[in-house]
Tab-separated table of C-alpha atoms in Angstrom:
chain	number	residue	atom	x	y	z
A	32	MET	CA	41.167	22.595	1.359
A	33	ARG	CA	40.802	26.353	0.907
A	34	TRP	CA	37.632	25.843	-1.150
A	35	LEU	CA	36.173	23.556	1.503
A	36	HIS	CA	37.060	26.051	4.222
A	37	GLN	CA	35.305	28.818	2.279
A	38	LEU	CA	32.230	26.620	1.777
A	39	TYR	CA	32.149	25.751	5.476
A	40	THR	CA	32.522	29.399	6.489
A	41	VAL	CA	29.732	30.629	4.196
A	42	CYS	CA	27.377	27.836	5.293
A	43	VAL	CA	27.986	28.634	8.966
A	44	LEU	CA	27.265	32.308	8.306
A	45	ASN	CA	24.058	31.377	6.444
A	46	LEU	CA	22.789	29.200	9.256
A	47	GLY	CA	23.780	31.776	11.831
A	48	ASN	CA	21.559	34.309	10.095
A	49	LEU	CA	18.539	31.999	9.996
A	50	LYS	CA	17.154	33.481	13.202
A	51	ALA	CA	16.832	36.857	11.486
A	52	ARG	CA	14.904	35.187	8.629
A	53	LEU	CA	12.905	32.810	10.782
A	54	ASP	CA	9.433	33.803	9.537
A	55	SER	CA	10.115	33.337	5.838
A	56	SER	CA	12.093	30.148	6.518
A	57	LEU	CA	9.197	28.686	8.511
A	58	VAL	CA	6.835	29.401	5.613
A	59	ALA	CA	9.071	27.357	3.320
A	60	VAL	CA	9.371	24.525	5.873
A	61	ILE	CA	5.594	24.430	6.356
A	62	GLY	CA	5.137	24.179	2.584
A	63	PHE	CA	7.535	21.251	2.373
A	64	THR	CA	5.858	19.649	5.390
A	65	GLY	CA	2.445	19.713	3.721
A	66	VAL	CA	3.770	18.173	0.520
A	67	ILE	CA	5.568	15.367	2.316
A	68	MET	CA	2.550	14.590	4.498
A	69	VAL	CA	0.396	14.125	1.400
A	70	PHE	CA	3.193	12.238	-0.385
A	71	VAL	CA	3.599	9.777	2.486
A	72	ALA	CA	-0.152	9.392	3.061
A	73	VAL	CA	-0.938	8.565	-0.573
A	74	PHE	CA	1.884	6.070	-0.951
A	75	ALA	CA	1.065	4.532	2.443
A	76	ILE	CA	-2.229	3.477	0.816
A	77	ARG	CA	-0.313	1.780	-1.999
A	78	ASP	CA	2.097	0.061	0.382
A	79	GLY	CA	-0.718	-1.073	2.696
A	80	PHE	CA	-2.738	-2.491	-0.198
A	81	ASN	CA	0.274	-4.321	-1.628
A	82	ALA	CA	1.310	-5.656	1.783
A	83	THR	CA	-2.170	-7.065	2.366
A	84	LEU	CA	-2.160	-8.925	-0.944
A	85	ARG	CA	1.432	-10.127	-0.560
A	86	GLY	CA	0.694	-11.313	2.974
A	87	SER	CA	-2.051	-13.575	1.648
A	88	GLY	CA	-0.001	-15.649	-0.736
A	89	SER	CA	2.046	-18.750	-0.090
A	90	PRO	CA	4.454	-20.181	-2.673
A	91	ASP	CA	3.324	-23.717	-1.875
A	92	VAL	CA	-0.350	-22.978	-2.548
A	93	ALA	CA	-1.766	-23.101	-6.092
A	94	VAL	CA	-5.020	-21.513	-7.302
A	95	VAL	CA	-7.068	-23.246	-10.005
A	96	LEU	CA	-9.707	-21.222	-11.905
A	97	ARG	CA	-11.588	-21.696	-15.135
A	98	GLY	CA	-9.317	-20.874	-18.077
A	99	GLY	CA	-9.314	-17.140	-18.874
A	100	ALA	CA	-11.375	-16.193	-15.808
A	101	GLY	CA	-8.751	-13.900	-14.311
A	102	ALA	CA	-10.621	-13.587	-11.004
A	103	GLU	CA	-12.611	-15.945	-8.843
A	104	ILE	CA	-15.876	-14.096	-9.412
A	105	ASN	CA	-15.630	-14.886	-13.153
A	106	SER	CA	-14.795	-18.562	-12.689
A	107	VAL	CA	-17.018	-21.635	-12.529
A	108	LEU	CA	-15.725	-25.165	-11.932
A	109	GLY	CA	-17.768	-28.327	-11.682
A	110	ASP	CA	-17.552	-31.178	-9.233
A	111	LYS	CA	-15.842	-33.341	-11.875
A	112	ASP	CA	-13.241	-30.638	-12.488
A	113	ALA	CA	-12.507	-30.505	-8.756
A	114	LYS	CA	-12.015	-34.286	-8.597
A	115	VAL	CA	-9.481	-34.159	-11.454
A	116	VAL	CA	-7.642	-31.307	-9.722
A	117	ALA	CA	-7.521	-33.220	-6.434
A	118	GLY	CA	-6.015	-36.212	-8.268
A	119	ALA	CA	-3.147	-34.248	-9.792
A	120	PRO	CA	0.431	-35.035	-8.736
A	121	GLY	CA	2.346	-32.781	-6.365
A	122	ILE	CA	-0.447	-32.149	-3.829
A	123	ARG	CA	0.327	-32.655	-0.150
A	124	SER	CA	-1.724	-35.387	1.521
A	125	GLY	CA	-3.582	-34.938	4.785
A	126	GLU	CA	-5.437	-37.390	7.020
A	127	ALA	CA	-8.541	-37.203	4.799
A	128	GLY	CA	-6.707	-37.208	1.459
A	129	PRO	CA	-5.180	-34.527	-0.821
A	130	LEU	CA	-5.216	-31.005	0.617
A	131	ALA	CA	-7.495	-29.493	-2.046
A	132	SER	CA	-10.019	-26.863	-0.949
A	133	GLU	CA	-13.096	-26.374	-3.154
A	134	GLU	CA	-14.332	-22.805	-2.637
A	135	LEU	CA	-17.470	-20.889	-3.540
A	136	LEU	CA	-17.388	-17.091	-3.594
A	137	VAL	CA	-20.503	-14.919	-3.453
A	138	GLN	CA	-21.119	-11.451	-2.038
A	139	LEU	CA	-22.966	-10.052	0.931
A	140	SER	CA	-24.288	-6.504	0.995
A	141	LEU	CA	-23.403	-4.920	4.338
A	142	GLN	CA	-23.339	-1.365	5.674
A	143	LYS	CA	-19.944	0.207	6.233
A	144	THR	CA	-19.239	1.442	9.740
A	145	ASP	CA	-17.806	4.820	8.705
A	146	THR	CA	-20.188	5.884	5.928
A	147	GLY	CA	-23.291	3.744	6.456
A	148	LEU	CA	-23.280	2.943	2.732
A	149	ASP	CA	-23.803	-0.579	1.445
A	150	ALA	CA	-20.729	-2.411	0.200
A	151	ASN	CA	-20.071	-5.838	-1.272
A	152	VAL	CA	-18.309	-8.177	1.146
A	153	PRO	CA	-16.771	-11.474	-0.064
A	154	PHE	CA	-18.654	-14.470	1.359
A	155	ARG	CA	-16.595	-17.641	0.876
A	156	GLY	CA	-17.867	-21.174	1.201
A	157	VAL	CA	-15.158	-23.586	2.324
A	158	SER	CA	-14.792	-27.064	3.740
A	159	GLY	CA	-12.640	-28.175	6.657
A	160	THR	CA	-9.674	-28.705	4.309
A	161	ALA	CA	-9.491	-24.939	3.735
A	162	PHE	CA	-7.896	-24.372	7.148
A	163	GLN	CA	-5.031	-26.726	6.225
A	164	VAL	CA	-4.566	-25.166	2.765
A	165	HIS	CA	-4.786	-21.550	4.031
A	166	ASP	CA	-2.592	-22.272	7.014
A	167	LYS	CA	-2.149	-18.585	7.928
A	168	VAL	CA	-5.815	-18.414	8.935
A	169	ARG	CA	-6.208	-18.393	12.709
A	170	LEU	CA	-9.320	-18.118	14.858
A	171	THR	CA	-9.035	-15.029	17.062
A	172	ALA	CA	-12.319	-15.421	18.958
A	173	GLY	CA	-15.201	-17.877	19.256
A	174	ARG	CA	-15.117	-21.122	17.288
A	175	SER	CA	-15.313	-22.319	13.698
A	176	PHE	CA	-18.634	-22.954	11.945
A	177	GLN	CA	-20.257	-26.386	12.146
A	178	PRO	CA	-20.674	-28.211	8.804
A	179	GLY	CA	-24.293	-28.339	7.700
A	180	LEU	CA	-25.360	-25.300	9.767
A	181	ASN	CA	-25.975	-21.658	8.845
A	182	GLU	CA	-22.959	-20.515	10.840
A	183	VAL	CA	-20.159	-18.219	9.705
A	184	ILE	CA	-16.862	-16.845	10.916
A	185	VAL	CA	-15.916	-13.241	10.142
A	186	GLY	CA	-12.518	-11.839	9.159
A	187	LEU	CA	-11.009	-9.384	11.634
A	188	HIS	CA	-10.834	-6.487	9.136
A	189	ALA	CA	-14.423	-7.118	8.065
A	190	SER	CA	-15.596	-7.037	11.680
A	191	HIS	CA	-14.153	-3.515	11.975
A	192	GLU	CA	-15.358	-2.250	8.605
A	193	TYR	CA	-19.020	-3.259	8.639
A	194	LYS	CA	-21.927	-2.770	11.016
A	195	GLY	CA	-23.449	-5.605	12.979
A	196	LEU	CA	-20.609	-8.112	12.693
A	197	SER	CA	-20.320	-8.973	16.368
A	198	LEU	CA	-19.746	-12.364	17.960
A	199	GLY	CA	-23.154	-13.963	18.552
A	200	GLY	CA	-24.797	-11.623	16.043
A	201	VAL	CA	-26.464	-12.530	12.772
A	202	ILE	CA	-26.139	-11.574	9.117
A	203	GLN	CA	-29.411	-11.403	7.223
A	204	SER	CA	-28.984	-12.082	3.504
A	205	GLY	CA	-32.196	-12.536	1.548
A	206	PRO	CA	-34.217	-15.330	3.172
A	207	TYR	CA	-31.184	-16.676	5.042
A	208	THR	CA	-29.887	-15.877	8.495
A	209	TRP	CA	-26.225	-16.578	9.161
A	210	HIS	CA	-25.099	-16.816	12.783
A	211	ILE	CA	-21.665	-15.375	13.620
A	212	VAL	CA	-19.798	-17.886	15.794
A	213	GLY	CA	-16.190	-16.722	15.459
A	214	PHE	CA	-13.608	-14.263	14.162
A	215	PHE	CA	-10.469	-15.118	12.212
A	216	ASP	CA	-7.404	-13.406	10.800
A	217	ASP	CA	-4.709	-14.263	8.265
A	218	GLY	CA	-3.000	-10.873	7.979
A	219	GLY	CA	-4.154	-10.646	4.358
A	220	VAL	CA	-7.143	-10.586	2.024
A	221	TYR	CA	-9.120	-13.298	3.800
A	222	SER	CA	-9.496	-11.006	6.812
A	223	SER	CA	-11.882	-8.949	4.658
A	224	GLU	CA	-14.155	-11.942	4.099
A	225	VAL	CA	-16.899	-13.950	5.771
A	226	TRP	CA	-16.529	-17.742	5.665
A	227	GLY	CA	-19.235	-20.397	5.885
A	228	ASP	CA	-19.772	-24.072	5.087
A	229	LEU	CA	-19.414	-24.872	1.372
A	230	THR	CA	-22.320	-27.296	1.029
A	231	VAL	CA	-24.719	-25.064	2.969
A	232	MET	CA	-23.838	-22.085	0.785
A	233	GLN	CA	-24.104	-24.088	-2.453
A	234	ALA	CA	-27.655	-25.009	-1.462
A	235	ALA	CA	-28.537	-21.498	-0.265
A	236	TYR	CA	-27.361	-19.838	-3.467
A	237	ASN	CA	-28.616	-22.569	-5.838
A	238	ARG	CA	-25.130	-23.426	-7.073
A	239	GLY	CA	-25.574	-27.199	-7.139
A	240	SER	CA	-22.108	-28.720	-6.787
A	241	SER	CA	-20.288	-25.921	-8.633
A	242	MET	CA	-17.610	-23.678	-7.181
A	243	GLU	CA	-15.427	-20.728	-8.205
A	244	SER	CA	-11.968	-22.092	-7.403
A	245	VAL	CA	-9.896	-24.911	-5.999
A	246	TYR	CA	-6.918	-24.094	-3.776
A	247	VAL	CA	-4.364	-26.849	-3.217
A	248	LYS	CA	-1.456	-27.214	-0.804
A	249	LEU	CA	1.563	-28.484	-2.704
A	250	ALA	CA	3.979	-31.005	-1.244
A	251	SER	CA	6.642	-28.335	-1.816
A	252	PRO	CA	6.929	-25.094	-3.841
A	253	GLY	CA	9.046	-27.038	-6.365
A	254	ASP	CA	6.075	-29.262	-7.247
A	255	PHE	CA	4.142	-26.373	-8.763
A	256	GLN	CA	5.277	-26.839	-12.385
A	257	GLN	CA	4.486	-30.565	-12.348
A	258	PHE	CA	1.038	-29.828	-10.912
A	259	LYS	CA	0.368	-27.052	-13.422
A	260	ASP	CA	1.554	-29.045	-16.442
A	261	TYR	CA	-0.656	-31.987	-15.477
A	262	LEU	CA	-3.775	-29.820	-15.351
A	263	THR	CA	-3.146	-27.459	-18.272
A	264	THR	CA	-2.333	-30.343	-20.639
A	265	ASN	CA	-5.279	-32.442	-19.503
A	266	PRO	CA	-7.914	-32.472	-22.309
A	267	GLN	CA	-10.696	-32.912	-19.715
A	268	LEU	CA	-10.031	-29.459	-18.258
A	269	ASN	CA	-9.954	-25.826	-19.277
A	270	VAL	CA	-8.269	-24.226	-16.306
A	271	SER	CA	-5.652	-21.661	-15.362
A	272	VAL	CA	-3.176	-22.497	-12.604
A	273	ASP	CA	-1.154	-19.940	-10.627
A	274	ARG	CA	0.872	-19.846	-7.494
A	275	GLU	CA	-1.087	-18.031	-4.830
A	276	THR	CA	1.709	-15.441	-4.500
A	277	ASP	CA	1.659	-14.727	-8.260
A	278	PHE	CA	-2.150	-14.691	-8.294
A	279	TYR	CA	-2.360	-11.882	-5.730
A	280	ALA	CA	0.642	-10.031	-7.156
A	281	GLU	CA	-1.152	-9.894	-10.511
A	282	GLN	CA	-4.322	-8.645	-8.858
A	283	SER	CA	-2.434	-5.803	-7.164
A	284	LYS	CA	-0.851	-4.536	-10.404
A	285	ASN	CA	-3.661	-2.288	-11.589
A	286	MET	CA	-4.322	-0.746	-8.183
A	287	ASN	CA	-0.590	-0.283	-7.626
A	288	ALA	CA	-0.200	1.535	-10.960
A	289	PHE	CA	-3.302	3.673	-10.305
A	290	ILE	CA	-2.246	4.816	-6.832
A	291	THR	CA	1.359	5.387	-7.928
A	292	GLY	CA	0.187	7.524	-10.856
A	293	ILE	CA	-2.276	9.552	-8.804
A	294	GLY	CA	0.190	9.928	-5.930
A	295	ALA	CA	3.014	11.071	-8.201
A	296	PHE	CA	0.715	13.584	-9.934
A	297	ILE	CA	-0.523	15.072	-6.641
A	298	ALA	CA	2.992	15.186	-5.176
A	299	PHE	CA	4.273	16.866	-8.345
A	300	LEU	CA	1.586	19.576	-8.333
A	301	MET	CA	2.001	20.299	-4.621
A	302	GLY	CA	5.770	20.168	-5.039
A	303	ILE	CA	5.609	22.977	-7.612
A	304	GLY	CA	3.862	25.189	-5.054
A	305	ALA	CA	6.379	24.338	-2.355
A	306	VAL	CA	9.317	25.033	-4.679
A	307	PHE	CA	7.913	28.466	-5.564
A	308	GLY	CA	7.572	29.170	-1.851
A	309	ALA	CA	11.183	28.135	-1.305
A	310	VAL	CA	12.349	30.282	-4.234
A	311	ASN	CA	10.676	33.309	-2.657
A	312	THR	CA	12.217	32.540	0.726
A	313	MET	CA	15.680	32.054	-0.694
A	314	TYR	CA	15.453	35.228	-2.810
A	315	ASN	CA	14.655	37.145	0.360
A	316	SER	CA	17.588	35.446	2.052
A	317	VAL	CA	19.999	36.408	-0.702
A	318	SER	CA	18.687	39.995	-0.843
A	319	SER	CA	19.023	40.491	2.913
A	320	ARG	CA	22.565	39.129	2.822
A	321	ALA	CA	23.704	40.976	-0.312
A	322	ALA	CA	26.233	43.123	1.574
A	323	GLU	CA	27.532	40.090	3.500
A	324	ILE	CA	27.978	38.066	0.322
A	325	ALA	CA	29.698	41.011	-1.407
A	326	THR	CA	32.066	41.374	1.546
A	327	LEU	CA	32.983	37.704	1.369
A	328	ARG	CA	33.560	37.972	-2.358
A	329	ALA	CA	35.746	41.063	-1.834
A	330	LEU	CA	37.781	39.089	0.703
A	331	GLY	CA	38.504	36.449	-1.914
A	332	PHE	CA	35.719	33.917	-1.460
A	333	GLY	CA	34.925	32.165	-4.755
A	334	ARG	CA	31.586	32.014	-6.552
A	335	SER	CA	31.079	28.270	-6.082
A	336	PRO	CA	31.167	28.283	-2.230
A	337	VAL	CA	28.585	31.096	-2.222
A	338	LEU	CA	26.418	29.261	-4.756
A	339	LEU	CA	26.604	25.954	-2.894
A	340	SER	CA	25.876	27.596	0.452
A	341	VAL	CA	22.539	28.873	-0.884
A	342	LEU	CA	21.703	25.429	-2.273
A	343	VAL	CA	22.626	23.795	1.042
A	344	GLU	CA	20.332	26.191	2.885
A	345	GLY	CA	17.467	25.346	0.509
A	346	MET	CA	18.059	21.607	0.955
A	347	LEU	CA	18.195	21.935	4.746
A	348	LEU	CA	14.850	23.750	4.717
A	349	GLY	CA	13.484	20.969	2.508
A	350	LEU	CA	14.893	18.272	4.783
A	351	ALA	CA	13.396	19.944	7.863
A	352	GLY	CA	9.990	19.961	6.169
A	353	GLY	CA	10.498	16.370	5.043
A	354	VAL	CA	11.311	15.146	8.550
A	355	VAL	CA	8.398	16.999	10.158
A	356	GLY	CA	6.003	15.900	7.411
A	357	GLY	CA	7.150	12.286	7.654
A	358	VAL	CA	6.786	12.181	11.438
A	359	LEU	CA	3.326	13.775	11.320
A	360	ALA	CA	2.231	11.394	8.556
A	361	TYR	CA	3.430	8.407	10.590
A	362	PHE	CA	1.444	9.345	13.671
A	363	LEU	CA	-1.643	10.490	11.734
A	364	PHE	CA	-1.951	7.736	9.126
A	365	ASN	CA	0.081	4.638	9.971
A	366	GLY	CA	-2.220	1.705	10.758
A	367	ILE	CA	-5.473	3.418	9.733
A	368	GLU	CA	-7.863	0.791	8.413
A	369	THR	CA	-9.751	1.424	5.201
A	370	SER	CA	-11.083	-0.554	2.258
A	371	THR	CA	-11.329	-0.321	-1.484
A	372	MET	CA	-12.748	-2.312	-4.359
A	373	GLY	CA	-10.828	-5.540	-4.940
A	374	SER	CA	-10.604	-7.753	-8.000
A	375	ASN	CA	-13.823	-9.659	-7.213
A	376	PHE	CA	-15.970	-6.479	-7.233
A	377	ALA	CA	-15.989	-6.682	-3.452
A	378	GLN	CA	-14.343	-4.623	-0.731
A	379	LEU	CA	-10.798	-5.403	0.334
A	380	ALA	CA	-9.811	-4.008	3.727
A	381	PHE	CA	-6.239	-2.981	4.465
A	382	SER	CA	-4.221	-0.626	6.670
A	383	PHE	CA	-2.081	2.370	5.736
A	384	ARG	CA	1.601	1.424	6.018
A	385	VAL	CA	4.122	4.204	6.645
A	386	THR	CA	7.364	2.269	6.229
A	387	PRO	CA	10.968	3.428	6.793
A	388	GLY	CA	11.505	3.119	3.033
A	389	LEU	CA	8.560	5.412	2.340
A	390	LEU	CA	9.824	7.976	4.867
A	391	MET	CA	13.206	7.850	3.148
A	392	GLU	CA	11.550	8.470	-0.239
A	393	GLY	CA	9.748	11.463	1.284
A	394	ALA	CA	13.014	12.855	2.660
A	395	VAL	CA	14.706	12.499	-0.741
A	396	TYR	CA	11.778	14.264	-2.432
A	397	ALA	CA	11.970	17.072	0.144
A	398	LEU	CA	15.704	17.468	-0.491
A	399	LEU	CA	15.047	17.631	-4.237
A	400	MET	CA	12.397	20.338	-3.764
A	401	GLY	CA	14.786	22.298	-1.551
A	402	LEU	CA	17.540	21.987	-4.155
A	403	LEU	CA	15.247	23.223	-6.945
A	404	GLY	CA	14.005	26.050	-4.737
A	405	GLY	CA	17.562	27.240	-4.157
A	406	LEU	CA	18.801	27.141	-7.770
A	407	LEU	CA	17.653	30.566	-9.026
A	408	PRO	CA	18.481	32.450	-5.780
A	409	ALA	CA	21.912	30.791	-5.761
A	410	ALA	CA	22.539	31.947	-9.318
A	411	ARG	CA	21.517	35.478	-8.322
A	412	ALA	CA	23.819	35.437	-5.302
A	413	VAL	CA	26.937	34.852	-7.415
A	414	ARG	CA	25.917	37.380	-10.091
A	415	MET	CA	25.349	40.327	-7.773
A	416	PRO	CA	27.879	43.109	-8.495
A	417	ILE	CA	30.258	43.388	-5.537
A	418	ALA	CA	30.555	47.182	-5.635
A	419	THR	CA	26.793	47.752	-5.799
A	420	SER	CA	26.145	45.405	-2.889
A	421	LEU	CA	28.851	46.984	-0.736
A	422	ARG	CA	27.158	50.367	-1.034
A	423	GLN	CA	24.373	48.952	1.135
A	424	LEU	CA	26.776	48.859	4.099
């Protein structure tokens, strides 16, 4: 109890003196604030990208590609392949038969709204079945395209990211003009795409009856293994079969590792600067309170309460910077829409996500920086000779 009382007393004295050291303390807090803002902003990109991909997958949807393709853009399936896939067991039946969506994926070159530079935008050819397989897709304005016509619907993210994608507008691609008749959203990757009629696009891009992928709606998530085994052991086919959730999780791995690595490296470098700033601040604090600390020691206060009080002050400065940095990052970055290159060599739009978990990680990192910044000054505080310090009185 006596030790705790001493620690409490020294901490109260430290905090009471903060007003006299306000300038140097603010410098340390501002340093921590800058680091945490960058920390949160970088990892909000990672979390937003991952959330977009995770939001696209359903456990009861399976993706069929050519074996070894890895991504839709590398895959080619024929009409016969699609018929075998549609006849596999485990697929949910709709009014017109098995819910299997044959899909063609090409790219449009459109100008980005923010930079004016050309970017590749996924242009997906689908049939009416696609809306039952991708059941998160909802029209947000206008209507769906008519089969057999050069009409398209545009994902909500894409409509924000690229110039000229307005309802009633047109997209000019080579000799073809595509009329925009509606907008849609699924909360995931499809919102970065433009959708049109499969057969019209196959003819426009000279693809015959080929396609990149077949998506199927399973009767239940538990039917996946039966469906996969039927196709992967069928000698007529050379295909890979994945759950849609696993398919997009795999695609996010590389980007996730890249952003995490870059973010950690930047946060580490900036953290070093902030820690040095805190060390300087805390050294000044200890020097200005040398006589006070010596007096406490002469009165019987132990070394450990003095040492811990300096560390607590450093951590509180770090926490203050962490809280301010986290709040600023939330209001400045949360929800900002941006895009990056996806797995199909096309742009994937997503929003920054500043989550409570990310803010908590930032606060923990700020506390750690404050702790490291207080270590050397704390060691100095307990090593100062009592007699020498008292002469300053």
